[in-house]
Tab-separated table of C-alpha atoms in Angstrom:
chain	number	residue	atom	x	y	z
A	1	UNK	CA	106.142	82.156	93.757
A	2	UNK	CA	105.601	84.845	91.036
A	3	UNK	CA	106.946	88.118	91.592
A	4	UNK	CA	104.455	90.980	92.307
A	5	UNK	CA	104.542	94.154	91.135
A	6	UNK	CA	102.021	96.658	92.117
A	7	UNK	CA	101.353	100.375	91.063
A	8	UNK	CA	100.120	102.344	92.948
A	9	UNK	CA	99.198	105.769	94.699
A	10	UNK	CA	96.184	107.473	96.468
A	11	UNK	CA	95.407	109.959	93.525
A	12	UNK	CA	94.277	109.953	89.972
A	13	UNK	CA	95.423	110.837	87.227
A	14	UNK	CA	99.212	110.325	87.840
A	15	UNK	CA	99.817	107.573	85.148
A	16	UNK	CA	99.215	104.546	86.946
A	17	UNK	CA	97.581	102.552	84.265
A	18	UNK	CA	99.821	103.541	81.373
A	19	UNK	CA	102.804	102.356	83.403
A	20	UNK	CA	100.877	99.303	84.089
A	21	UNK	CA	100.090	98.285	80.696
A	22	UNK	CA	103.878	99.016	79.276
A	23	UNK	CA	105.761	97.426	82.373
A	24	UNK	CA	103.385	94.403	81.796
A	25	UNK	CA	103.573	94.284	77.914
A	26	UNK	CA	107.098	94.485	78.012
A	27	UNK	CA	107.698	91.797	80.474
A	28	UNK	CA	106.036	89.266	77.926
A	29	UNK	CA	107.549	90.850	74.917
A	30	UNK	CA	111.092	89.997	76.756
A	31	UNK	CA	109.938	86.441	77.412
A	32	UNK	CA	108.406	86.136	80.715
A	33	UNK	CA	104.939	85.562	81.972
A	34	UNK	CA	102.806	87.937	83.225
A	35	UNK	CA	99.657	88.066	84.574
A	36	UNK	CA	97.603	91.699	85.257
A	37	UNK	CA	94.727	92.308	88.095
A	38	UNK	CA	92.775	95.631	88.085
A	39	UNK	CA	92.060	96.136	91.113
A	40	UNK	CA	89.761	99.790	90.385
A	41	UNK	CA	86.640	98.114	90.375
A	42	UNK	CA	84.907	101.077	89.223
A	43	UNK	CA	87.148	102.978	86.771
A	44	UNK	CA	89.175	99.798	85.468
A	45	UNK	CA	91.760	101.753	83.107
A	46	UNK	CA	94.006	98.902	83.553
A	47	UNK	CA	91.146	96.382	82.556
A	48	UNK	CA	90.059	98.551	79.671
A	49	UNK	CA	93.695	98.908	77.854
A	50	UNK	CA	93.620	95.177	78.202
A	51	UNK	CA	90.743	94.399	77.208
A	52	UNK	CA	91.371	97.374	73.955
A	53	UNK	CA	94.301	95.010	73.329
A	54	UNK	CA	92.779	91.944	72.965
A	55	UNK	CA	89.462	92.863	70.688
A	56	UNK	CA	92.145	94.715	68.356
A	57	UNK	CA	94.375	92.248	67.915
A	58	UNK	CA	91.462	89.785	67.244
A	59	UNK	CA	90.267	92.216	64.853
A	60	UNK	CA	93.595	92.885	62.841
A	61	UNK	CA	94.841	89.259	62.726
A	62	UNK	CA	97.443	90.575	64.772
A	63	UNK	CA	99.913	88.056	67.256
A	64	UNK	CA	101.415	90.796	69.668
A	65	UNK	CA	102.569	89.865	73.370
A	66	UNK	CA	99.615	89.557	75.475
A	67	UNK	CA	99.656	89.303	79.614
A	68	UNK	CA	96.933	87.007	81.006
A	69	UNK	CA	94.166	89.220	82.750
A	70	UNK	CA	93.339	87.990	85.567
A	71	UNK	CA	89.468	87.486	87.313
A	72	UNK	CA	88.898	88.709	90.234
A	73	UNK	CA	86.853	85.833	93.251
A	74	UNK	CA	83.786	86.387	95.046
A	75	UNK	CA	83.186	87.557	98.610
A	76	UNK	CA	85.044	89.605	101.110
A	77	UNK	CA	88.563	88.538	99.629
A	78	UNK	CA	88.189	88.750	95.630
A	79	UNK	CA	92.192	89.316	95.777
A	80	UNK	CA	93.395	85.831	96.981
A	81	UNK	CA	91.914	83.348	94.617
A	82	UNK	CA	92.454	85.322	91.667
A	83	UNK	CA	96.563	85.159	92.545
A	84	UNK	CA	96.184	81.492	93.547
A	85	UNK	CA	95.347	80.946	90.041
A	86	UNK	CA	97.644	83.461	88.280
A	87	UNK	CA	100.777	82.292	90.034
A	88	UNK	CA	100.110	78.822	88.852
A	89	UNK	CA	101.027	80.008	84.875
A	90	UNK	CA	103.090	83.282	85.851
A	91	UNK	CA	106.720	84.595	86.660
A	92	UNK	CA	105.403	88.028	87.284
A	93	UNK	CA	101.924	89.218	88.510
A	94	UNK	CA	100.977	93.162	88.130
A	95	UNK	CA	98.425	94.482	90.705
A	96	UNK	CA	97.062	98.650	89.607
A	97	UNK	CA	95.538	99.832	92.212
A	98	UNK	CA	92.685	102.026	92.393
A	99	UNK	CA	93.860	106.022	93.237
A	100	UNK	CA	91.889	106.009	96.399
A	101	UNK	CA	92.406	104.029	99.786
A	102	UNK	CA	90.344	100.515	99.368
A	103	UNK	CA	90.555	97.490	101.202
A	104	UNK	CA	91.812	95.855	97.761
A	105	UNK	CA	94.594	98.559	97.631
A	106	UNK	CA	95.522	98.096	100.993
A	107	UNK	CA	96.104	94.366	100.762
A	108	UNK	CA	97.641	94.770	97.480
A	109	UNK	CA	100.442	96.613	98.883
A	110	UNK	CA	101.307	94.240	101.622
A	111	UNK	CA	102.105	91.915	99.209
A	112	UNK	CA	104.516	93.743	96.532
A	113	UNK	CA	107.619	92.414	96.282
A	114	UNK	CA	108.203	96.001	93.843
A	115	UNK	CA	105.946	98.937	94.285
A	116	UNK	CA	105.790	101.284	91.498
A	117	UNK	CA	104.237	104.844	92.928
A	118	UNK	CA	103.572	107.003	89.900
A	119	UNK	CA	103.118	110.757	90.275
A	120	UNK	CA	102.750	114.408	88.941
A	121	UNK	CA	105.966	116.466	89.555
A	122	UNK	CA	104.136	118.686	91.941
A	123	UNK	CA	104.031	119.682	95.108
A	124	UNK	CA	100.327	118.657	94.957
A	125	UNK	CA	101.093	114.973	94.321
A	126	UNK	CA	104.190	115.014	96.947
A	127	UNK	CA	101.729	116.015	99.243
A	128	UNK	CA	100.635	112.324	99.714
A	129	UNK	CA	103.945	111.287	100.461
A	130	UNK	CA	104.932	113.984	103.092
A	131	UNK	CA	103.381	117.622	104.812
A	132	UNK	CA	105.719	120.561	103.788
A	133	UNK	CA	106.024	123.500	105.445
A	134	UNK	CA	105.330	127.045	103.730
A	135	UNK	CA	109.032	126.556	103.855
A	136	UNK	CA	109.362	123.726	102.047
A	137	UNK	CA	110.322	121.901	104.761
A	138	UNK	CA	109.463	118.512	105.254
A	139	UNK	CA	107.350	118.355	108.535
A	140	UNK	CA	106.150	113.986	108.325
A	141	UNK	CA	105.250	111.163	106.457
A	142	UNK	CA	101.782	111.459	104.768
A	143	UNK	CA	98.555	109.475	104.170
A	144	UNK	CA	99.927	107.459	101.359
A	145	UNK	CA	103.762	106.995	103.089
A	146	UNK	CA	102.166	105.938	106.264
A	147	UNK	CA	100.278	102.771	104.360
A	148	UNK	CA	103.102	101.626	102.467
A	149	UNK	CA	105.231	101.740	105.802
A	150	UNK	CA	102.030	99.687	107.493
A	151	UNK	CA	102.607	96.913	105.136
A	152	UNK	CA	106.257	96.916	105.105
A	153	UNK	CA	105.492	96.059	109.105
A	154	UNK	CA	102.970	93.731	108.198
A	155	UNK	CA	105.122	91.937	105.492
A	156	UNK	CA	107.565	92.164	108.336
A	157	UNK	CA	106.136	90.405	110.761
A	158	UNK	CA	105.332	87.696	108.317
A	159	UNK	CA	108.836	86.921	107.326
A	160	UNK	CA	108.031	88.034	103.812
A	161	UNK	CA	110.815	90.459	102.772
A	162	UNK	CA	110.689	93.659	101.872
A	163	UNK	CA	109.361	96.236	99.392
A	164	UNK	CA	111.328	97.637	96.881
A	165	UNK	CA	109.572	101.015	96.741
A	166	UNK	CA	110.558	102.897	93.421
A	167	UNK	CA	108.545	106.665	92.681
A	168	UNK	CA	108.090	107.365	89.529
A	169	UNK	CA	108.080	111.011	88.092
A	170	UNK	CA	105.655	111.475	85.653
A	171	UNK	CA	104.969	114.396	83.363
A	172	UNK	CA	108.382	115.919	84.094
A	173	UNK	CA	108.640	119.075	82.056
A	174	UNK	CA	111.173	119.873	79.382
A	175	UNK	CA	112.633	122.711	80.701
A	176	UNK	CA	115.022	122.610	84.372
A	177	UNK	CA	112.122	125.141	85.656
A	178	UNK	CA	112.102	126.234	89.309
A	179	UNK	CA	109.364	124.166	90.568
A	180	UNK	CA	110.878	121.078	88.944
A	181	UNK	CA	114.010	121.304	90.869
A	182	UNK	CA	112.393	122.163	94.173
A	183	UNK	CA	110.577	118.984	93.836
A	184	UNK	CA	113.322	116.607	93.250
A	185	UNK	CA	114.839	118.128	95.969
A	186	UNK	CA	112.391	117.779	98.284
A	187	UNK	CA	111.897	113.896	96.950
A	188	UNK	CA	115.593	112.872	97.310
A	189	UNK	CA	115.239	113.901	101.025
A	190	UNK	CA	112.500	112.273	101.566
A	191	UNK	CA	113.619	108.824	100.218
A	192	UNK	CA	116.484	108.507	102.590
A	193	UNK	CA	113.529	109.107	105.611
A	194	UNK	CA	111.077	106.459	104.424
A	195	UNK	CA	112.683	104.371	101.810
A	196	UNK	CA	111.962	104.446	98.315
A	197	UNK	CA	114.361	104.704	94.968
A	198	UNK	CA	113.304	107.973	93.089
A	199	UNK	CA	112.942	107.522	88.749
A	200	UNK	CA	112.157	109.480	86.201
A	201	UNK	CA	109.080	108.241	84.400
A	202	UNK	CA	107.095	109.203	81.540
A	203	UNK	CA	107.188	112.742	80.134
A	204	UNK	CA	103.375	114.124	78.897
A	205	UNK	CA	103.127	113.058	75.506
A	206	UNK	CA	100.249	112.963	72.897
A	207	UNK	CA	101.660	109.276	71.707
A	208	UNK	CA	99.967	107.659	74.997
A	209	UNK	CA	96.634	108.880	74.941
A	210	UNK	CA	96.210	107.860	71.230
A	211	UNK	CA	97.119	104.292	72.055
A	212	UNK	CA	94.860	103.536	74.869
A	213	UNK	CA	92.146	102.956	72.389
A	214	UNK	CA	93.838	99.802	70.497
A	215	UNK	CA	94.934	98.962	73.806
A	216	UNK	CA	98.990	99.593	72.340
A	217	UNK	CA	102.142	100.573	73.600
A	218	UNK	CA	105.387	102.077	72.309
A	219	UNK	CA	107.131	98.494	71.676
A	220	UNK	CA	103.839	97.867	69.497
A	221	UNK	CA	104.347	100.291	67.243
A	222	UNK	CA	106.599	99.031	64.178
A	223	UNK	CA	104.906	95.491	64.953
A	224	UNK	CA	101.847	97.318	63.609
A	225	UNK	CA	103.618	98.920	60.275
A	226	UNK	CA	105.071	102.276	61.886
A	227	UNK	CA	107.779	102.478	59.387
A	228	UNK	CA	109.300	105.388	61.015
A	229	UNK	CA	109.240	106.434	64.805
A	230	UNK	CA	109.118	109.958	65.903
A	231	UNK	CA	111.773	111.686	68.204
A	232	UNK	CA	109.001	111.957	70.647
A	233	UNK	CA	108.642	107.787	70.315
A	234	UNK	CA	111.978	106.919	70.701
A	235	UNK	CA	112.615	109.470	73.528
A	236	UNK	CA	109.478	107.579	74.784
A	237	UNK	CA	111.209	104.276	74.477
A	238	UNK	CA	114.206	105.441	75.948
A	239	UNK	CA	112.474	106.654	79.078
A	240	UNK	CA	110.714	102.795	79.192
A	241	UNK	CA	114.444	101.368	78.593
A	242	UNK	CA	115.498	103.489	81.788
A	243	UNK	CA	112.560	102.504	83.831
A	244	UNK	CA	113.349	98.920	83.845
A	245	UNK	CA	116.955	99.382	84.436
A	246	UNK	CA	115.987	101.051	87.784
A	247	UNK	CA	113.598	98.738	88.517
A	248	UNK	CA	115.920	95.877	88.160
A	249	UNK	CA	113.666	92.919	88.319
A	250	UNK	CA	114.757	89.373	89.328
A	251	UNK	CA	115.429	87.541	86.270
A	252	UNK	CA	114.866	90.239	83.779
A	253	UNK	CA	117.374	91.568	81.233
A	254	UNK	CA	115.917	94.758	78.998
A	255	UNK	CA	116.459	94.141	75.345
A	256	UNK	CA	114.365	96.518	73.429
């Protein structure tokens, strides 16, 4: 059985498909084989930065690592035939889900083995997570908290293990400002009440919107004649290196 990793929250705009791309990239680039659904049938970021991949590399004469992208079936389960045919080539299989709540989404999360939540580092984006008080108190689980603990029952109930639930903080600010530090706080509460690891992600950067186009990540760059990396890129790289070592994925040893 491959290993499934899904991404995912219920709001845009919170990195979802740029973690996607690079977790997925660098799985292949360290020797494993990875398939990618995008399961936003509308927006399909994930999809695009694929697809931006593949008709640049064609075009440059270019062999970089390369997931398989998957197709999604027909009829009221799309989801289901389109794994049945990924797992029969792949170690790993990345779902990105759409930032709404979809049936897709839904049943996406029921079966991650890892769940990847990426979000702002505001009290905005915590909000789907857990209600705060004026106090800053935390007063419940949220919309988003109270699906993920849905499928952990379901996944329960069908002897299937659990989810390793990891949020990622993305767009962390430079500076140790106020807000910053009330968030953390209020995260590393909340993951001893429902369950997830807390990680820092990726900090805002120009580097990732200008490689969405050529469908590239960070580990691309020298491949493509980048003789010398910013500070911003290896900082970048660095924050991808620590990713994966909290992630800590079966089988997987980080050697960029």
């Amino acid at each position: 059985m491959a290993h499934i990793i899904v991404v995912g929250n219920e709001k845009g705009g919170s990195g979802k498909s740029t973690t996607s791309m690079h977790v997925a990239t660098a799985l292949v680039r360290m020797g494993h084989r990875v398939g990618g659904l995008d399961l936003d049938v509308r927006q399909r970021s994930f999809a695009r930065y694929l697809e931006n991949r593949a008709h640049f590399l064609q075009r440059e004469g270019l062999d970089l690592p390369m997931p398989v992208i998957g197709t999604m079936g027909e009829g009221g389960d799309p989801l289901t035939p389109a794994l049945t045919e990924l797992e029969k080539s792949c170690d790993f299989i990345l779902l990105d889900c759409p930032g709404s709540h979809t049936k897709l989404s839904q049943m996406a999360h029921t079966l991650a083995d890892t769940l990847i939540t990426p979000m702002n580092d505001s009290f905005v984006d915590f909000d789907l997570l857990a209600r705060l008080s004026p106090e800053g108190k935390i007063l419940g689980p949220s919309i988003y908290a109270e699906m993920v603990w849905a499928a952990r029952q379901m996944r329960a109930q069908a002897g299937a293990g659990p989810i390793d639930w990891l949020v990622l903080r993305n767009r962390l600010g430079t500076q140790q400002m106020h807000n910053k530090r009330k968030v953390g706080g209020a995260l590393q509460t909340l993951s001893k009440r429902i369950g997830f690891r807390v990680a820092p992600g990726f900090s805002e950067r120009v580097i990732f919107r200008e490689l969405f186009p050529r469908g590239l990540t960070l580990l691309d760059l020298k491949d493509i004649g980048t003789e010398q990396l910013s500070m911003s890129n290896i900082a970048a790289r660095q924050e991808l290196r620590d990713l994966f070592a909290e992630l800590n994925l079966p089988g997987v040893t980080v050697n960029f």
